[in-house]
């Protein structure tokens, strides 16, 4: 492998850039290499045109080389991280990361390494996986030479995830690498080598020293992989899942009472997740799939004559979402609210399947789901995981009907993102009262009248209605 010359088939912009960087390094008497993701993705035939971050390693100071490169490229945007010995240059759409080759040693209780300058070999030894430890020399004398000390190319061909050195040492030094190994297996659909897998199982508990933000970055990449169940299956098997989302592990298992079994909610959840992944790349819709049944274990009951029930798991699951998001280091903003809403509403469309469902029930769901109605329907359709194809077809057809009704009602009544046509101020004026909880009650009454189709969804009708009902509330207020 050592004599392999590559770099024949990379975009012109990258090629010019690499040659320039090689020259700058040469003039400074330094060696420079492209390393990691870029080299890996090139051999995987992944579209490297889309790569935005490229990693360079130099024998010497990464910061010094970055400064020289930035000057030559006239790139003004450079960030230096002195404590890590790294620097980042922004050049066009690219983020160029420079690091000095280093040797790292770790203490057991911390992931902050003691860092010393090292050779390229030292640097490759400290990388997480063989497929991420390949590099290309950029200096003019050896331009394009592949340096692949751990047979990364072979592992790419055999589709194997493996650590460059003894896995226990690699994972002891930085336990996040266990999660990265599974992340790459899931993203690339690779196998984790037996010895590497065994070490992860043995050392899963060490993940506890890793910050939730770093964990979340990797978990989200697993969630976004083409078939995310692949990653979650490995997370369960290695017990890494137990470390950051034990609630999901509790979904595993099937109980049987009086010959009746419920389905295994863990595998069901993964099927739902894969189903969503087939039709959407949205990270948060995928998280909604992961969490939609999360509260099934504590709501599980066996009811004679009915069978297994999970009554209220939708509401309880929604209640858990903020706590889970906070613990996982996921954003506590409207994205969390979105997941929470989908978890809370995920059973509602099923209740609308029957022919006798009134427009009123449809309006209420539209009102509650708002702009999330389409995503909710994707989740509900993904939630159909029966092995019986006839049943699946029947359920999907039912949802076709629900969607038709939703469309009809929406076109007629414009309930999505509904706002009460009557304001609080108007109610106060009409009732001749100041701010009080009463105003909310009157508003709700108007809302109910519109949702139930008693009055049309417009200002005049709502105002007329307010005039009609106001006396009932005046009395309440005085009493
Ligand atoms: P991606 O396509 O996700 O960016 P990548 O391989 O570029 O994949 P990065 O997280 O950008 O991943 O890391 C760049 C390189 O740095 C990796 O290829 C690997 O060589 C090395 N690396 C990153 N994180 C670690 C780690 N925790 N331990 C050891 N090496 C790491
Ligand atoms: Mg990268």
Short mmCIF file of C-alpha atoms and ligand atoms in Angstrom, two decimals:
data_model
loop_
_atom_site.label_atom_id
_atom_site.label_comp_id
_atom_site.label_asym_id
_atom_site.label_seq_id
_atom_site.Cartn_x
_atom_site.Cartn_y
_atom_site.Cartn_z
CA UNK A 1 0.00 0.00 0.00
CA UNK A 2 2.87 2.34 0.79
CA UNK A 3 3.53 3.07 -2.86
CA UNK A 4 -0.01 3.89 -3.73
CA UNK A 5 -0.35 7.31 -5.28
CA UNK A 6 -3.81 8.75 -5.10
CA UNK A 7 -5.22 12.22 -5.62
CA UNK A 8 -5.88 11.55 -9.26
CA UNK A 9 -9.58 11.98 -9.07
CA UNK A 10 -10.33 14.85 -6.75
CA UNK A 11 -12.03 18.15 -7.57
CA UNK A 12 -9.80 20.85 -9.10
CA UNK A 13 -10.32 23.25 -6.21
CA UNK A 14 -9.10 20.64 -3.73
CA UNK A 15 -6.22 19.63 -5.95
CA UNK A 16 -4.95 23.22 -6.29
CA UNK A 17 -5.43 23.74 -2.57
CA UNK A 18 -3.52 20.57 -1.62
CA UNK A 19 -0.61 21.47 -3.90
CA UNK A 20 -0.45 24.97 -2.43
CA UNK A 21 -0.47 23.63 1.11
CA UNK A 22 2.25 21.12 0.19
CA UNK A 23 4.41 23.93 -1.19
CA UNK A 24 3.88 26.20 1.80
CA UNK A 25 4.89 23.37 4.12
CA UNK A 26 7.91 22.47 2.02
CA UNK A 27 9.17 26.07 2.09
CA UNK A 28 8.80 26.07 5.87
CA UNK A 29 10.67 22.79 6.14
CA UNK A 30 7.60 20.93 7.42
CA UNK A 31 5.83 17.74 6.33
CA UNK A 32 2.09 17.93 5.80
CA UNK A 33 -0.59 15.29 5.25
CA UNK A 34 -4.33 15.17 4.59
CA UNK A 35 -5.76 12.77 7.11
CA UNK A 36 -8.96 11.16 8.34
CA UNK A 37 -12.42 11.63 6.84
CA UNK A 38 -11.33 13.07 3.52
CA UNK A 39 -8.99 10.19 2.64
CA UNK A 40 -11.52 7.62 3.86
CA UNK A 41 -14.37 9.12 1.88
CA UNK A 42 -12.23 9.29 -1.26
CA UNK A 43 -11.65 5.53 -1.20
CA UNK A 44 -15.30 4.94 -0.36
CA UNK A 45 -16.32 6.84 -3.48
CA UNK A 46 -18.41 9.10 -1.31
CA UNK A 47 -18.92 12.46 -2.94
CA UNK A 48 -15.93 14.42 -1.68
CA UNK A 49 -17.18 17.52 -3.51
CA UNK A 50 -19.60 17.86 -0.62
CA UNK A 51 -16.97 17.66 2.09
CA UNK A 52 -16.67 20.92 3.98
CA UNK A 53 -14.06 20.07 6.62
CA UNK A 54 -10.65 18.76 5.71
CA UNK A 55 -8.08 17.70 8.32
CA UNK A 56 -4.35 18.26 7.90
CA UNK A 57 -1.63 17.02 10.15
CA UNK A 58 1.88 18.37 10.15
CA UNK A 59 5.03 17.27 11.82
CA UNK A 60 5.67 20.47 13.73
CA UNK A 61 3.34 23.26 14.73
CA UNK A 62 -0.16 23.04 13.26
CA UNK A 63 -0.81 26.64 14.23
CA UNK A 64 2.31 27.93 12.48
CA UNK A 65 1.46 26.09 9.27
CA UNK A 66 -2.15 27.28 9.41
CA UNK A 67 -0.95 30.88 9.68
CA UNK A 68 1.36 30.48 6.69
CA UNK A 69 -1.34 28.77 4.62
CA UNK A 70 -3.87 31.47 5.50
CA UNK A 71 -1.42 34.17 4.38
CA UNK A 72 -0.73 32.44 1.07
CA UNK A 73 -4.43 31.80 0.38
CA UNK A 74 -5.30 35.32 1.56
CA UNK A 75 -7.84 33.68 3.83
CA UNK A 76 -8.59 36.18 6.56
CA UNK A 77 -10.67 33.96 8.73
CA UNK A 78 -8.42 31.92 11.01
CA UNK A 79 -9.21 30.64 14.50
CA UNK A 80 -6.41 29.46 16.73
CA UNK A 81 -6.97 27.08 19.64
CA UNK A 82 -3.70 27.36 21.52
CA UNK A 83 -4.62 24.91 24.28
CA UNK A 84 -5.31 22.17 21.70
CA UNK A 85 -2.47 23.15 19.37
CA UNK A 86 -4.91 23.40 16.47
CA UNK A 87 -6.01 26.12 14.08
CA UNK A 88 -8.83 26.38 11.62
CA UNK A 89 -8.70 28.32 8.38
CA UNK A 90 -11.91 29.19 6.54
CA UNK A 91 -11.27 29.14 2.82
CA UNK A 92 -14.22 29.51 0.45
CA UNK A 93 -16.78 26.96 1.70
CA UNK A 94 -14.08 24.85 3.32
CA UNK A 95 -12.93 24.57 6.90
CA UNK A 96 -9.32 23.52 6.97
CA UNK A 97 -8.22 22.06 10.30
CA UNK A 98 -4.52 22.01 11.07
CA UNK A 99 -3.01 20.02 13.88
CA UNK A 100 0.55 19.20 14.82
CA UNK A 101 1.33 15.49 14.89
CA UNK A 102 1.09 14.43 18.47
CA UNK A 103 1.51 11.73 20.96
CA UNK A 104 -1.13 11.55 23.61
CA UNK A 105 -1.19 9.89 26.97
CA UNK A 106 -4.22 9.80 29.16
CA UNK A 107 -5.07 9.61 32.80
CA UNK A 108 -7.83 7.23 33.74
CA UNK A 109 -10.16 9.77 35.29
CA UNK A 110 -10.20 12.33 32.54
CA UNK A 111 -10.33 12.58 28.83
CA UNK A 112 -7.91 15.51 28.82
CA UNK A 113 -4.72 14.04 27.44
CA UNK A 114 -1.17 15.00 28.19
CA UNK A 115 -0.04 16.02 24.73
CA UNK A 116 3.49 15.95 23.36
CA UNK A 117 4.80 16.61 19.88
CA UNK A 118 5.15 13.43 17.91
CA UNK A 119 5.82 11.87 14.55
CA UNK A 120 3.22 11.11 11.91
CA UNK A 121 3.25 7.54 13.17
CA UNK A 122 2.47 8.64 16.72
CA UNK A 123 -0.37 10.66 15.33
CA UNK A 124 -1.84 7.81 13.36
CA UNK A 125 -1.60 5.56 16.40
CA UNK A 126 -3.87 7.84 18.41
CA UNK A 127 -6.65 7.85 15.82
CA UNK A 128 -9.92 6.08 16.48
CA UNK A 129 -10.27 3.62 13.60
CA UNK A 130 -8.06 2.09 10.92
CA UNK A 131 -10.23 3.62 8.21
CA UNK A 132 -9.77 7.06 9.78
CA UNK A 133 -6.00 6.75 10.19
CA UNK A 134 -4.97 6.92 6.54
CA UNK A 135 -3.20 9.94 5.18
CA UNK A 136 -1.79 11.37 1.99
CA UNK A 137 1.48 13.24 1.87
CA UNK A 138 1.19 16.68 0.25
CA UNK A 139 4.87 17.70 0.07
CA UNK A 140 6.03 17.94 -3.57
CA UNK A 141 8.54 15.06 -3.31
CA UNK A 142 5.88 12.59 -2.24
CA UNK A 143 2.70 14.29 -3.34
CA UNK A 144 -0.26 11.91 -3.20
CA UNK A 145 1.53 9.08 -1.42
CA UNK A 146 -0.85 7.03 0.72
CA UNK A 147 0.33 6.20 4.20
CA UNK A 148 -1.80 3.43 5.58
CA UNK A 149 0.00 1.71 8.45
CA UNK A 150 -3.01 -0.20 9.79
CA UNK A 151 -4.49 -1.59 6.57
CA UNK A 152 -7.34 0.87 6.47
CA UNK A 153 -7.79 0.25 2.73
CA UNK A 154 -8.30 -3.44 3.35
CA UNK A 155 -10.79 -2.70 6.11
CA UNK A 156 -12.71 -0.44 3.75
CA UNK A 157 -12.85 -3.29 1.24
CA UNK A 158 -13.89 -5.83 3.84
CA UNK A 159 -16.26 -3.28 5.40
CA UNK A 160 -14.75 -3.65 8.84
CA UNK A 161 -14.65 -1.19 11.74
CA UNK A 162 -11.52 -1.80 13.78
CA UNK A 163 -9.19 0.20 16.03
CA UNK A 164 -5.60 0.78 14.86
CA UNK A 165 -4.12 -0.60 18.06
CA UNK A 166 -5.41 -2.81 20.86
CA UNK A 167 -9.07 -1.67 21.23
CA UNK A 168 -8.98 -1.49 25.01
CA UNK A 169 -6.16 1.04 24.90
CA UNK A 170 -7.89 3.05 22.18
CA UNK A 171 -11.15 3.14 24.14
CA UNK A 172 -9.52 3.69 27.49
CA UNK A 173 -7.79 6.78 26.07
CA UNK A 174 -11.04 8.24 24.79
CA UNK A 175 -14.27 6.31 25.46
CA UNK A 176 -16.16 8.40 22.89
CA UNK A 177 -14.39 6.27 20.28
CA UNK A 178 -16.70 3.37 21.22
CA UNK A 179 -19.65 5.44 20.09
CA UNK A 180 -17.76 6.60 17.00
CA UNK A 181 -17.06 2.97 16.04
CA UNK A 182 -20.78 2.24 16.09
CA UNK A 183 -21.60 5.53 14.38
CA UNK A 184 -19.36 4.63 11.43
CA UNK A 185 -20.70 1.05 11.32
CA UNK A 186 -24.21 2.47 11.09
CA UNK A 187 -23.41 5.26 8.60
CA UNK A 188 -21.39 3.03 6.29
CA UNK A 189 -23.16 -0.28 6.93
CA UNK A 190 -19.90 -1.91 8.09
CA UNK A 191 -19.30 -4.72 10.61
CA UNK A 192 -17.59 -4.10 13.91
CA UNK A 193 -14.63 -6.49 14.24
CA UNK A 194 -15.12 -9.11 16.95
CA UNK A 195 -12.30 -7.94 19.20
CA UNK A 196 -13.37 -4.30 18.89
CA UNK A 197 -16.97 -5.22 19.70
CA UNK A 198 -15.95 -7.29 22.73
CA UNK A 199 -13.92 -4.37 24.08
CA UNK A 200 -16.84 -2.00 23.71
CA UNK A 201 -19.04 -4.43 25.65
CA UNK A 202 -16.44 -4.62 28.36
CA UNK A 203 -15.84 -0.89 28.57
CA UNK A 204 -19.27 0.63 27.88
CA UNK A 205 -19.43 2.05 31.40
CA UNK A 206 -16.46 4.32 30.65
CA UNK A 207 -18.72 6.47 28.49
CA UNK A 208 -19.68 8.17 31.76
CA UNK A 209 -16.65 10.49 31.58
CA UNK A 210 -17.73 11.89 28.21
CA UNK A 211 -19.72 15.12 28.00
CA UNK A 212 -23.32 14.84 26.86
CA UNK A 213 -22.68 17.23 23.96
CA UNK A 214 -20.01 15.00 22.43
CA UNK A 215 -22.24 11.98 22.93
CA UNK A 216 -25.19 13.78 21.33
CA UNK A 217 -23.13 14.63 18.22
CA UNK A 218 -22.38 10.97 17.62
CA UNK A 219 -25.85 9.71 18.55
CA UNK A 220 -27.42 12.19 16.14
CA UNK A 221 -25.18 10.87 13.38
CA UNK A 222 -26.43 7.36 14.16
CA UNK A 223 -30.01 8.63 14.11
CA UNK A 224 -29.37 10.22 10.71
CA UNK A 225 -27.73 7.15 9.17
CA UNK A 226 -29.54 5.40 6.31
CA UNK A 227 -30.82 2.50 8.42
CA UNK A 228 -30.54 3.78 11.98
CA UNK A 229 -31.71 0.50 13.57
CA UNK A 230 -28.31 -0.91 12.62
CA UNK A 231 -26.62 1.52 15.02
CA UNK A 232 -29.23 1.13 17.76
CA UNK A 233 -28.99 -2.64 17.58
CA UNK A 234 -25.25 -2.33 18.26
CA UNK A 235 -25.82 0.26 20.98
CA UNK A 236 -28.13 -2.19 22.75
CA UNK A 237 -25.84 -5.17 22.30
CA UNK A 238 -22.79 -3.32 23.65
CA UNK A 239 -24.79 -1.75 26.51
CA UNK A 240 -23.76 1.74 25.43
CA UNK A 241 -27.46 2.58 25.08
CA UNK A 242 -27.93 1.87 28.79
CA UNK A 243 -25.40 4.64 29.47
CA UNK A 244 -27.30 7.50 27.92
CA UNK A 245 -30.87 6.36 27.22
CA UNK A 246 -31.80 3.58 29.68
CA UNK A 247 -35.51 4.30 29.11
CA UNK A 248 -35.11 2.85 25.64
CA UNK A 249 -33.51 -0.33 26.96
CA UNK A 250 -36.59 -0.81 29.14
CA UNK A 251 -38.64 -1.22 25.97
CA UNK A 252 -36.93 -4.57 25.35
CA UNK A 253 -38.90 -7.70 26.11
CA UNK A 254 -42.25 -9.38 25.78
CA UNK A 255 -44.58 -10.34 28.62
CA UNK A 256 -47.13 -13.09 28.45
CA UNK A 257 -50.25 -13.46 30.58
CA UNK A 258 -53.03 -15.97 29.84
CA UNK A 259 -51.45 -16.78 26.51
CA UNK A 260 -51.47 -13.16 25.39
CA UNK A 261 -48.24 -11.45 24.42
CA UNK A 262 -47.59 -7.86 23.48
CA UNK A 263 -45.02 -6.92 20.87
CA UNK A 264 -41.43 -6.12 21.80
CA UNK A 265 -41.53 -2.36 21.98
CA UNK A 266 -37.81 -1.91 21.40
CA UNK A 267 -37.80 -3.67 18.03
CA UNK A 268 -41.09 -2.06 17.18
CA UNK A 269 -39.56 1.37 17.88
CA UNK A 270 -36.60 0.58 15.63
CA UNK A 271 -38.92 -0.49 12.83
CA UNK A 272 -40.83 2.76 13.17
CA UNK A 273 -37.53 4.67 13.13
CA UNK A 274 -36.38 2.87 9.97
CA UNK A 275 -39.76 3.48 8.34
CA UNK A 276 -39.48 7.21 9.07
CA UNK A 277 -35.87 7.19 7.84
CA UNK A 278 -37.03 5.79 4.48
CA UNK A 279 -39.12 8.89 3.83
CA UNK A 280 -37.50 11.68 5.85
CA UNK A 281 -34.02 12.97 6.71
CA UNK A 282 -35.38 15.18 9.43
CA UNK A 283 -33.43 14.54 12.63
CA UNK A 284 -36.29 15.63 14.89
CA UNK A 285 -38.95 13.58 13.15
CA UNK A 286 -36.59 10.63 13.64
CA UNK A 287 -36.24 11.51 17.33
CA UNK A 288 -40.03 11.59 17.58
CA UNK A 289 -40.03 8.02 16.24
CA UNK A 290 -37.42 6.98 18.82
CA UNK A 291 -39.41 8.47 21.68
CA UNK A 292 -43.01 7.89 20.60
CA UNK A 293 -43.49 4.79 22.79
CA UNK A 294 -40.85 5.58 25.39
CA UNK A 295 -43.36 5.62 28.26
CA UNK A 296 -44.89 2.23 27.46
CA UNK A 297 -43.11 0.31 30.24
CA UNK A 298 -44.58 2.25 33.19
CA UNK A 299 -48.07 2.35 31.64
CA UNK A 300 -48.22 -1.34 30.80
CA UNK A 301 -51.25 -3.21 32.21
CA UNK A 302 -52.93 -6.51 31.52
CA UNK A 303 -56.69 -6.06 31.47
CA UNK A 304 -58.85 -9.19 31.55
CA UNK A 305 -60.87 -9.54 28.41
CA UNK A 306 -58.98 -6.71 26.72
CA UNK A 307 -55.34 -7.80 26.78
CA UNK A 308 -52.27 -5.62 27.08
CA UNK A 309 -52.80 -1.87 27.29
CA UNK A 310 -50.43 1.08 27.53
CA UNK A 311 -53.01 3.64 28.44
CA UNK A 312 -51.63 7.18 28.66
CA UNK A 313 -48.16 6.36 27.30
CA UNK A 314 -48.56 9.18 24.76
CA UNK A 315 -49.16 11.86 27.40
CA UNK A 316 -46.56 10.49 29.82
CA UNK A 317 -43.98 10.14 27.03
CA UNK A 318 -44.57 13.77 26.01
CA UNK A 319 -44.10 14.79 29.62
CA UNK A 320 -40.73 13.02 29.69
CA UNK A 321 -39.41 14.63 26.50
CA UNK A 322 -37.95 17.81 28.09
CA UNK A 323 -36.14 15.83 30.76
CA UNK A 324 -34.75 13.36 28.22
CA UNK A 325 -33.66 16.17 25.88
CA UNK A 326 -31.90 17.99 28.70
CA UNK A 327 -30.09 14.86 29.82
CA UNK A 328 -29.08 13.95 26.28
CA UNK A 329 -27.72 17.43 25.58
CA UNK A 330 -30.29 18.00 22.84
CA UNK A 331 -31.65 21.51 22.22
CA UNK A 332 -34.30 22.75 24.66
CA UNK A 333 -36.01 24.99 22.09
CA UNK A 334 -38.78 24.61 19.51
CA UNK A 335 -37.16 21.38 18.27
CA UNK A 336 -37.82 19.77 21.64
CA UNK A 337 -41.37 21.16 21.57
CA UNK A 338 -41.86 19.65 18.13
CA UNK A 339 -40.80 16.18 19.30
CA UNK A 340 -42.96 16.56 22.38
CA UNK A 341 -45.97 17.47 20.26
CA UNK A 342 -45.57 14.48 17.96
CA UNK A 343 -45.16 12.09 20.90
CA UNK A 344 -48.26 13.54 22.54
CA UNK A 345 -50.40 13.33 19.40
CA UNK A 346 -49.11 10.10 17.88
CA UNK A 347 -52.27 8.11 18.64
CA UNK A 348 -54.75 10.76 17.62
CA UNK A 349 -55.00 10.05 13.88
CA UNK A 350 -55.75 6.39 14.69
CA UNK A 351 -58.83 7.56 16.57
CA UNK A 352 -60.00 9.33 13.43
CA UNK A 353 -60.11 6.26 11.26
CA UNK A 354 -63.76 5.38 11.73
CA UNK A 355 -66.35 6.58 9.22
CA UNK A 356 -68.44 8.18 11.91
CA UNK A 357 -65.73 10.63 12.89
CA UNK A 358 -67.12 14.14 12.94
CA UNK A 359 -65.59 17.18 11.27
CA UNK A 360 -65.23 18.52 14.78
CA UNK A 361 -62.70 15.81 15.77
CA UNK A 362 -60.71 16.50 12.62
CA UNK A 363 -60.74 20.25 13.29
CA UNK A 364 -59.48 19.70 16.81
CA UNK A 365 -56.55 17.61 15.63
CA UNK A 366 -55.71 20.17 12.96
CA UNK A 367 -55.84 22.89 15.56
CA UNK A 368 -53.51 21.01 17.91
CA UNK A 369 -51.07 19.74 15.31
CA UNK A 370 -50.91 22.94 13.25
CA UNK A 371 -48.05 22.85 10.77
CA UNK A 372 -46.90 19.50 12.16
CA UNK A 373 -49.91 17.65 10.76
CA UNK A 374 -48.02 16.17 7.78
CA UNK A 375 -45.12 14.99 9.96
CA UNK A 376 -47.60 13.50 12.41
CA UNK A 377 -49.16 11.52 9.58
CA UNK A 378 -45.69 10.29 8.49
CA UNK A 379 -45.06 9.09 12.05
CA UNK A 380 -48.46 7.37 12.25
CA UNK A 381 -47.96 5.58 8.98
CA UNK A 382 -44.48 4.51 10.10
CA UNK A 383 -46.03 3.21 13.31
CA UNK A 384 -47.83 0.43 11.41
CA UNK A 385 -45.44 -2.48 11.79
CA UNK A 386 -47.62 -5.55 11.57
CA UNK A 387 -46.15 -8.62 9.88
CA UNK A 388 -49.51 -9.18 8.26
CA UNK A 389 -49.36 -7.40 4.91
CA UNK A 390 -53.08 -7.39 4.48
CA UNK A 391 -53.45 -5.58 7.80
CA UNK A 392 -50.75 -3.07 6.91
CA UNK A 393 -52.49 -2.27 3.63
CA UNK A 394 -55.79 -1.88 5.40
CA UNK A 395 -54.35 0.50 8.00
CA UNK A 396 -52.55 2.56 5.36
CA UNK A 397 -55.82 2.86 3.44
CA UNK A 398 -57.53 4.05 6.60
CA UNK A 399 -54.92 6.77 6.92
CA UNK A 400 -55.44 7.71 3.27
CA UNK A 401 -59.03 8.38 4.22
CA UNK A 402 -58.06 10.38 7.33
CA UNK A 403 -55.71 12.49 5.21
CA UNK A 404 -58.45 13.15 2.66
CA UNK A 405 -60.76 14.30 5.42
CA UNK A 406 -58.06 16.49 6.93
CA UNK A 407 -57.56 18.13 3.55
CA UNK A 408 -61.27 18.70 3.05
CA UNK A 409 -61.77 20.19 6.48
CA UNK A 410 -58.66 22.35 6.16
CA UNK A 411 -59.77 23.71 2.80
CA UNK A 412 -63.21 24.49 4.15
CA UNK A 413 -62.39 25.84 7.60
CA UNK A 414 -58.72 26.89 7.59
CA UNK A 415 -58.11 25.57 11.07
CA UNK A 416 -54.38 24.92 10.78
CA UNK A 417 -52.54 27.61 12.79
CA UNK A 418 -55.92 28.76 13.96
CA UNK A 419 -56.14 31.93 15.99
CA UNK A 420 -59.21 32.99 17.87
CA UNK A 421 -60.83 35.74 15.79
CA UNK A 422 -61.84 37.55 18.96
CA UNK A 423 -59.11 39.11 21.09
CA UNK A 424 -58.94 39.26 24.88
CA UNK A 425 -59.33 43.05 24.72
CA UNK A 426 -62.58 42.78 22.82
CA UNK A 427 -63.98 40.32 25.34
CA UNK A 428 -63.01 42.62 28.22
CA UNK A 429 -64.67 45.54 26.52
CA UNK A 430 -67.84 43.64 25.74
CA UNK A 431 -68.11 42.21 29.26
CA UNK A 432 -66.99 45.48 30.84
CA UNK A 433 -64.44 43.72 33.02
CA UNK A 434 -60.65 43.90 33.47
CA UNK A 435 -58.16 41.07 32.95
CA UNK A 436 -59.29 37.89 34.71
CA UNK A 437 -59.39 34.11 34.18
CA UNK A 438 -62.91 34.67 32.91
CA UNK A 439 -61.54 36.04 29.64
CA UNK A 440 -59.81 32.73 28.97
CA UNK A 441 -63.04 30.85 29.64
CA UNK A 442 -64.98 32.97 27.18
CA UNK A 443 -62.24 32.56 24.58
CA UNK A 444 -62.36 28.78 25.03
CA UNK A 445 -66.12 28.82 24.63
CA UNK A 446 -65.75 30.65 21.30
CA UNK A 447 -63.02 28.20 20.26
CA UNK A 448 -65.24 25.22 21.09
CA UNK A 449 -68.13 26.69 19.12
CA UNK A 450 -65.90 27.04 16.06
CA UNK A 451 -64.24 23.64 16.45
CA UNK A 452 -67.63 21.96 16.88
CA UNK A 453 -68.98 23.70 13.80
CA UNK A 454 -71.67 25.56 15.76
CA UNK A 455 -70.53 28.80 14.15
CA UNK A 456 -68.31 29.47 11.14
CA UNK A 457 -64.62 30.31 11.56
CA UNK A 458 -64.84 34.05 10.97
CA UNK A 459 -64.85 37.30 12.87
CA UNK A 460 -68.46 38.36 12.36
CA UNK A 461 -69.89 35.04 13.47
CA UNK A 462 -67.59 34.89 16.47
CA UNK A 463 -68.46 38.44 17.50
CA UNK A 464 -72.16 37.79 17.16
CA UNK A 465 -71.70 34.67 19.31
CA UNK A 466 -69.84 36.67 21.96
CA UNK A 467 -72.71 39.17 22.14
CA UNK A 468 -75.13 36.26 22.60
CA UNK A 469 -73.27 34.55 25.42
CA UNK A 470 -71.81 37.51 27.27
CA UNK A 471 -74.61 37.88 29.80
CA UNK A 472 -74.00 34.41 31.20
CA UNK A 473 -70.45 35.45 32.04
CA UNK A 474 -71.28 38.86 33.45
CA UNK A 475 -73.34 37.16 36.16
CA UNK A 476 -70.57 34.70 36.99
CA UNK A 477 -68.18 37.56 37.32
CA UNK A 478 -70.37 39.47 39.78
CA UNK A 479 -71.12 36.50 41.98
P1 LIG B 1 -17.14 13.04 9.41
O1 LIG B 1 -17.49 12.65 8.03
O2 LIG B 1 -18.21 12.68 10.37
O3 LIG B 1 -16.65 14.44 9.60
P2 LIG B 1 -14.48 12.36 10.16
O4 LIG B 1 -13.73 11.07 10.10
O5 LIG B 1 -13.94 13.52 9.41
O6 LIG B 1 -15.97 12.04 9.77
P3 LIG B 1 -14.22 13.98 12.48
O7 LIG B 1 -14.96 13.92 13.77
O8 LIG B 1 -14.33 15.18 11.63
O9 LIG B 1 -14.64 12.69 11.67
O10 LIG B 1 -12.70 13.70 12.82
C1 LIG B 1 -11.64 13.84 11.89
C2 LIG B 1 -10.57 12.79 12.12
O11 LIG B 1 -10.00 12.98 13.41
C3 LIG B 1 -11.09 11.36 12.10
O12 LIG B 1 -11.11 10.83 10.81
C4 LIG B 1 -10.12 10.65 13.01
O13 LIG B 1 -8.92 10.35 12.34
C5 LIG B 1 -9.77 11.71 14.03
N1 LIG B 1 -10.62 11.66 15.22
C6 LIG B 1 -11.76 12.34 15.46
N2 LIG B 1 -12.25 12.09 16.67
C7 LIG B 1 -11.39 11.23 17.26
C8 LIG B 1 -11.30 10.59 18.53
N3 LIG B 1 -12.24 10.81 19.46
N4 LIG B 1 -10.26 9.79 18.75
C9 LIG B 1 -9.31 9.61 17.83
N5 LIG B 1 -9.33 10.15 16.63
C10 LIG B 1 -10.34 10.96 16.32
MG1 LIG B 2 -14.65 15.50 9.51
#
